[in-house]
Structure formats: structure tokens, C-alpha cells
Amino acid sequence: MNYIKHLRAAGVPDHYHPVAIAALEGARERAQGLTWAKWRVRLFKAGKIARLLPWAAERLVDVRPDLADWDIAPMVNITAHGDNVPWVETPEGGRPAPGQWLDPADAQAVAANYWLPGTHPRSPESRKAWYRRNAGEYRAWRLGVPVDLSTGVQVWRGNGATVYRCGDAWQVIAQDKLLFIPVVVRVGYEISNLWRESDGAQLWFPIPGADLRAPVTWSVLPGRA
């Protein structure tokens, strides 16, 4: 992959190029087999995961740590029943809270279920649909790079490319062409999902025993950025 093309398009200064390329090459090596591992679980194991989860469970790793790589990322805001549970206010600001949507008759929970409308997010049917979308993200997190958002995120953007850097993690999102077919390049480490660029607010919060990492990502898919 022509990393230099995307780095230059976004306006990343030349002196950063060697470390950026080293980080992106590292991500490419870590991501070997990741796409198949994700889709194998999503296509063939989502129903089994749903059956393994008690109603009150927050994620698969809580009940089957041996199947952790099948699970979602170990973040409080990403649960077995979705990623848009209500947040609570704390002295440090808004935070996701575990133990949401436990009432089977909770109409607000059903209304928030965009991945299987009309069902309760903790129902087996809904969880199967959710893991069809997101299973295997724990593995991407495990292979990712720890980051400290308090150090800040650098962003360069221009000419169809965006580059993010946080510590040792780099991410490239770019528009490109493959045999004249428009493709979206999304490679490196998923810094862009961890925080909100408009105000710098942190969006991912690790569960106890986990750390904040930018999950590894490596995809070149047809489409437009």
C-alpha cells in the first residue's frame, strides 16, 4: 500500500513519515487473519453467543472468558445489548454505566434498538443480530495499541485522506481506487472511534481489567469515504 501518498495527501509533515509507516506496517502484520476471524464468528457463532448470555450479562467475556476473541471490545459503552445505553453524569463528566435496560418491559430500551427494531436489546434475537454486526472486535482490541487520550490526538485532513495519531498509534482513512473502482482505505489503529473530534470528549471507557486501546483495523472496501 502506498502509505506516503495518503500521508502527503492529508498534509502529514515529512519528518513524521518514518514512524507513521512503521506503525501502519505493524498494524498490517497484526491484522493478518483478522477479517476472516471476525466474519467466521459473525456468520456462524452469533446465535450460540446469544444462547450463552444470561439476561443480566453485559458481555460474553463475563460468562465465557475462554471465548473472549468472539466478543465485542471490552468497553463499558459497548455491551452485549448495544452501544447506545444511557449515560450518567459523574464529577468527571458523562459516563456509560453498566446494568442498563434490565427491565424486559422497558419501552425506551426497545425504542433505542436500531439493529433489530421492535425487540428488547437483551433478548436473544437482538443479541444475535448485534453479534452478527460486532463479534470479534475483542480480538481487534487485543491486537491494538494502548493509547492515552489525555496526550491529545493529532489530525491531518485533505485531498480525500484523513490521518490520526495518538502516541504510537496511527490511522489512515482515505479515498482511493483499485482497478478503477472507488474504494475506502481504513488502516492502522481505530483512533477515530475513541473520542469525538469536535470537542475532544472521550467516548470509549474500558471495563475493569482492560485498558484503552486503539483496535487494529485493516480494510480496503468498495465505496466512497
Short mmCIF file of C-alpha atoms in Angstrom, two decimals:
data_model
loop_
_atom_site.label_atom_id
_atom_site.label_comp_id
_atom_site.label_asym_id
_atom_site.label_seq_id
_atom_site.Cartn_x
_atom_site.Cartn_y
_atom_site.Cartn_z
CA MET A 1 0.00 0.00 0.00
CA ASN A 2 1.23 3.50 -0.86
CA TYR A 3 1.25 5.00 2.63
CA ILE A 4 3.29 8.01 1.52
CA LYS A 5 0.58 9.01 -0.96
CA HIS A 6 -2.08 9.16 1.76
CA LEU A 7 0.20 10.81 4.32
CA ARG A 8 1.15 13.52 1.84
CA ALA A 9 -2.44 13.98 0.68
CA ALA A 10 -3.53 14.65 4.26
CA GLY A 11 -0.60 17.01 4.86
CA VAL A 12 1.36 14.99 7.42
CA PRO A 13 4.81 16.59 7.76
CA ASP A 14 7.62 14.58 6.16
CA HIS A 15 9.51 14.09 9.43
CA TYR A 16 6.59 12.00 10.74
CA HIS A 17 6.53 9.65 7.75
CA PRO A 18 9.02 7.02 9.01
CA VAL A 19 7.23 6.49 12.35
CA ALA A 20 3.82 6.55 10.68
CA ILE A 21 4.86 3.95 8.11
CA ALA A 22 6.39 1.74 10.82
CA ALA A 23 3.16 1.91 12.83
CA LEU A 24 0.99 1.15 9.80
CA GLU A 25 3.19 -1.77 8.80
CA GLY A 26 2.93 -3.08 12.34
CA ALA A 27 -0.85 -2.84 12.14
CA ARG A 28 -0.87 -4.70 8.84
CA GLU A 29 1.09 -7.56 10.38
CA ARG A 30 -1.12 -7.70 13.47
CA ALA A 31 -4.26 -7.69 11.34
CA GLN A 32 -3.34 -10.82 9.40
CA GLY A 33 -6.35 -13.14 9.54
CA LEU A 34 -8.48 -10.65 11.49
CA THR A 35 -11.16 -10.13 8.85
CA TRP A 36 -11.80 -13.86 8.44
CA ALA A 37 -11.76 -14.38 12.21
CA LYS A 38 -14.42 -11.69 12.64
CA TRP A 39 -16.69 -12.92 9.87
CA ARG A 40 -16.38 -16.56 10.87
CA VAL A 41 -17.79 -15.71 14.30
CA ARG A 42 -20.38 -13.28 12.96
CA LEU A 43 -21.73 -15.68 10.37
CA PHE A 44 -21.57 -18.94 12.32
CA LYS A 45 -21.44 -18.20 16.06
CA ALA A 46 -23.75 -15.23 16.71
CA GLY A 47 -26.67 -17.46 17.67
CA LYS A 48 -24.52 -19.54 20.02
CA ILE A 49 -23.23 -16.39 21.71
CA ALA A 50 -26.80 -15.17 22.26
CA ARG A 51 -27.74 -18.51 23.86
CA LEU A 52 -24.73 -18.39 26.18
CA LEU A 53 -25.65 -14.98 27.59
CA PRO A 54 -27.90 -14.73 30.68
CA TRP A 55 -30.29 -11.78 30.63
CA ALA A 56 -28.20 -9.71 33.07
CA ALA A 57 -24.83 -10.38 31.39
CA GLU A 58 -23.07 -7.34 29.97
CA ARG A 59 -20.82 -9.20 27.50
CA LEU A 60 -19.68 -12.69 26.55
CA VAL A 61 -16.32 -12.42 28.34
CA ASP A 62 -18.22 -12.13 31.64
CA VAL A 63 -19.52 -15.69 31.33
CA ARG A 64 -17.08 -17.34 28.90
CA PRO A 65 -13.64 -15.73 29.18
CA ASP A 66 -12.26 -18.59 27.09
CA LEU A 67 -14.28 -17.21 24.15
CA ALA A 68 -13.06 -13.63 24.60
CA ASP A 69 -11.92 -13.26 20.99
CA TRP A 70 -15.52 -13.82 19.87
CA ASP A 71 -16.71 -10.90 21.98
CA ILE A 72 -17.14 -7.17 21.46
CA ALA A 73 -14.48 -4.68 22.59
CA PRO A 74 -14.21 -4.67 26.43
CA MET A 75 -15.60 -1.17 26.90
CA VAL A 76 -18.35 -0.12 29.31
CA ASN A 77 -20.12 1.69 26.47
CA ILE A 78 -20.13 -1.41 24.21
CA THR A 79 -22.26 -4.18 25.64
CA ALA A 80 -23.90 -7.41 24.52
CA HIS A 81 -27.08 -5.38 24.18
CA GLY A 82 -25.78 -2.46 22.15
CA ASP A 83 -23.62 0.63 22.18
CA ASN A 84 -26.14 3.36 22.95
CA VAL A 85 -27.15 2.60 26.54
CA PRO A 86 -27.95 5.67 28.68
CA TRP A 87 -25.02 7.55 30.21
CA VAL A 88 -24.91 9.04 33.70
CA GLU A 89 -23.35 12.26 34.95
CA THR A 90 -20.31 11.97 37.20
CA PRO A 91 -17.91 14.57 38.64
CA GLU A 92 -15.66 13.77 35.65
CA GLY A 93 -18.49 14.25 33.17
CA GLY A 94 -20.84 11.92 31.33
CA ARG A 95 -20.01 8.21 31.53
CA PRO A 96 -21.63 4.99 30.34
CA ALA A 97 -22.95 2.89 33.22
CA PRO A 98 -23.33 -0.91 33.38
CA GLY A 99 -26.58 -2.59 34.30
CA GLN A 100 -28.82 -0.68 31.88
CA TRP A 101 -32.04 -1.94 30.28
CA LEU A 102 -32.62 -4.80 32.73
CA ASP A 103 -36.42 -4.43 32.68
CA PRO A 104 -37.89 -6.66 29.92
CA ALA A 105 -40.78 -4.20 29.59
CA ASP A 106 -38.56 -1.11 29.15
CA ALA A 107 -40.10 0.72 26.19
CA GLN A 108 -37.14 3.13 25.96
CA ALA A 109 -34.78 0.19 25.54
CA VAL A 110 -36.88 -1.20 22.71
CA ALA A 111 -37.07 2.23 21.07
CA ALA A 112 -33.26 2.52 21.19
CA ASN A 113 -32.73 -0.79 19.41
CA TYR A 114 -31.68 0.24 15.90
CA TRP A 115 -30.01 -3.12 14.98
CA LEU A 116 -33.22 -5.15 15.48
CA PRO A 117 -36.15 -2.72 15.80
CA GLY A 118 -39.10 -3.78 17.91
CA THR A 119 -37.17 -6.11 20.20
CA HIS A 120 -35.64 -5.66 23.64
CA PRO A 121 -31.84 -5.23 23.33
CA ARG A 122 -31.18 -8.02 25.86
CA SER A 123 -33.37 -10.56 24.06
CA PRO A 124 -31.61 -13.49 22.38
CA GLU A 125 -32.89 -12.37 18.97
CA SER A 126 -31.48 -8.89 19.41
CA ARG A 127 -28.17 -10.11 20.77
CA LYS A 128 -27.78 -12.46 17.82
CA ALA A 129 -28.30 -9.51 15.47
CA TRP A 130 -25.86 -7.38 17.48
CA TYR A 131 -23.10 -10.01 17.40
CA ARG A 132 -23.71 -10.51 13.70
CA ARG A 133 -22.54 -6.90 13.39
CA ASN A 134 -19.81 -6.75 16.03
CA ALA A 135 -18.46 -10.15 17.08
CA GLY A 136 -14.68 -10.43 17.00
CA GLU A 137 -13.97 -6.84 17.99
CA TYR A 138 -12.37 -8.07 21.22
CA ARG A 139 -9.66 -9.66 19.09
CA ALA A 140 -9.13 -6.37 17.25
CA TRP A 141 -8.84 -4.61 20.63
CA ARG A 142 -6.41 -7.26 21.95
CA LEU A 143 -4.17 -6.73 18.93
CA GLY A 144 -4.45 -2.96 19.22
CA VAL A 145 -2.18 -0.32 20.74
CA PRO A 146 -2.73 1.25 24.21
CA VAL A 147 -3.38 4.98 23.95
CA ASP A 148 -3.64 7.91 26.34
CA LEU A 149 -6.15 10.41 25.04
CA SER A 150 -5.02 12.99 27.60
CA THR A 151 -1.90 13.49 25.48
CA GLY A 152 -4.10 14.65 22.61
CA VAL A 153 -4.89 13.41 19.13
CA GLN A 154 -3.27 14.93 16.06
CA VAL A 155 -5.41 15.12 12.93
CA TRP A 156 -4.38 15.91 9.38
CA ARG A 157 -7.01 16.10 6.64
CA GLY A 158 -7.04 16.95 2.96
CA ASN A 159 -7.35 15.67 -0.61
CA GLY A 160 -9.51 12.69 0.27
CA ALA A 161 -7.38 11.48 3.18
CA THR A 162 -7.52 11.81 6.96
CA VAL A 163 -4.70 10.75 9.25
CA TYR A 164 -4.93 10.41 13.05
CA ARG A 165 -2.11 9.99 15.53
CA CYS A 166 -2.25 9.33 19.28
CA GLY A 167 1.07 8.29 20.78
CA ASP A 168 2.35 5.24 18.90
CA ALA A 169 -0.97 4.63 17.12
CA TRP A 170 -1.65 5.92 13.60
CA GLN A 171 -4.74 5.59 11.45
CA VAL A 172 -5.37 6.40 7.79
CA ILE A 173 -8.83 6.79 6.27
CA ALA A 174 -8.65 7.63 2.57
CA GLN A 175 -10.47 7.52 -0.72
CA ASP A 176 -8.57 5.57 -3.38
CA LYS A 177 -9.08 3.47 -6.49
CA LEU A 178 -8.43 -0.20 -7.09
CA LEU A 179 -8.54 -1.15 -10.76
CA PHE A 180 -10.60 2.00 -11.39
CA ILE A 181 -13.10 1.01 -8.67
CA PRO A 182 -13.51 3.59 -5.85
CA VAL A 183 -12.50 2.13 -2.50
CA VAL A 184 -12.29 3.34 1.07
CA VAL A 185 -8.97 2.60 2.77
CA ARG A 186 -9.21 2.27 6.57
CA VAL A 187 -5.96 1.01 8.03
CA GLY A 188 -3.88 1.26 11.20
CA TYR A 189 -5.47 1.64 14.62
CA GLU A 190 -9.03 2.88 15.26
CA ILE A 191 -8.24 6.16 17.00
CA SER A 192 -11.21 7.88 15.37
CA ASN A 193 -13.74 5.79 17.34
CA LEU A 194 -12.29 6.53 20.76
CA TRP A 195 -13.06 10.22 21.03
CA ARG A 196 -15.20 12.95 19.50
CA GLU A 197 -13.17 15.25 17.30
CA SER A 198 -15.49 18.24 17.66
CA ASP A 199 -14.87 18.70 21.40
CA GLY A 200 -12.26 16.09 22.35
CA ALA A 201 -14.66 14.14 24.58
CA GLN A 202 -13.67 10.54 25.32
CA LEU A 203 -16.23 8.01 24.03
CA TRP A 204 -14.69 4.64 24.98
CA PHE A 205 -14.23 3.61 28.63
CA PRO A 206 -12.53 0.29 29.48
CA ILE A 207 -14.17 -2.25 31.76
CA PRO A 208 -12.23 -3.21 34.93
CA GLY A 209 -9.12 -5.17 34.00
CA ALA A 210 -8.90 -3.77 30.47
CA ASP A 211 -7.08 -0.72 29.13
CA LEU A 212 -7.93 1.83 26.49
CA ARG A 213 -6.56 0.67 23.16
CA ALA A 214 -6.99 1.72 19.56
CA PRO A 215 -8.10 -1.58 17.95
CA VAL A 216 -6.22 -2.73 14.89
CA THR A 217 -8.07 -2.25 11.60
CA TRP A 218 -7.23 -3.16 8.03
CA SER A 219 -9.82 -2.86 5.30
CA VAL A 220 -9.99 -1.74 1.69
CA LEU A 221 -13.63 -1.86 0.66
CA PRO A 222 -15.60 -0.60 -2.35
CA GLY A 223 -17.34 2.71 -1.68
CA ARG A 224 -16.72 6.36 -1.05
CA ALA A 225 -15.45 7.96 2.15
#
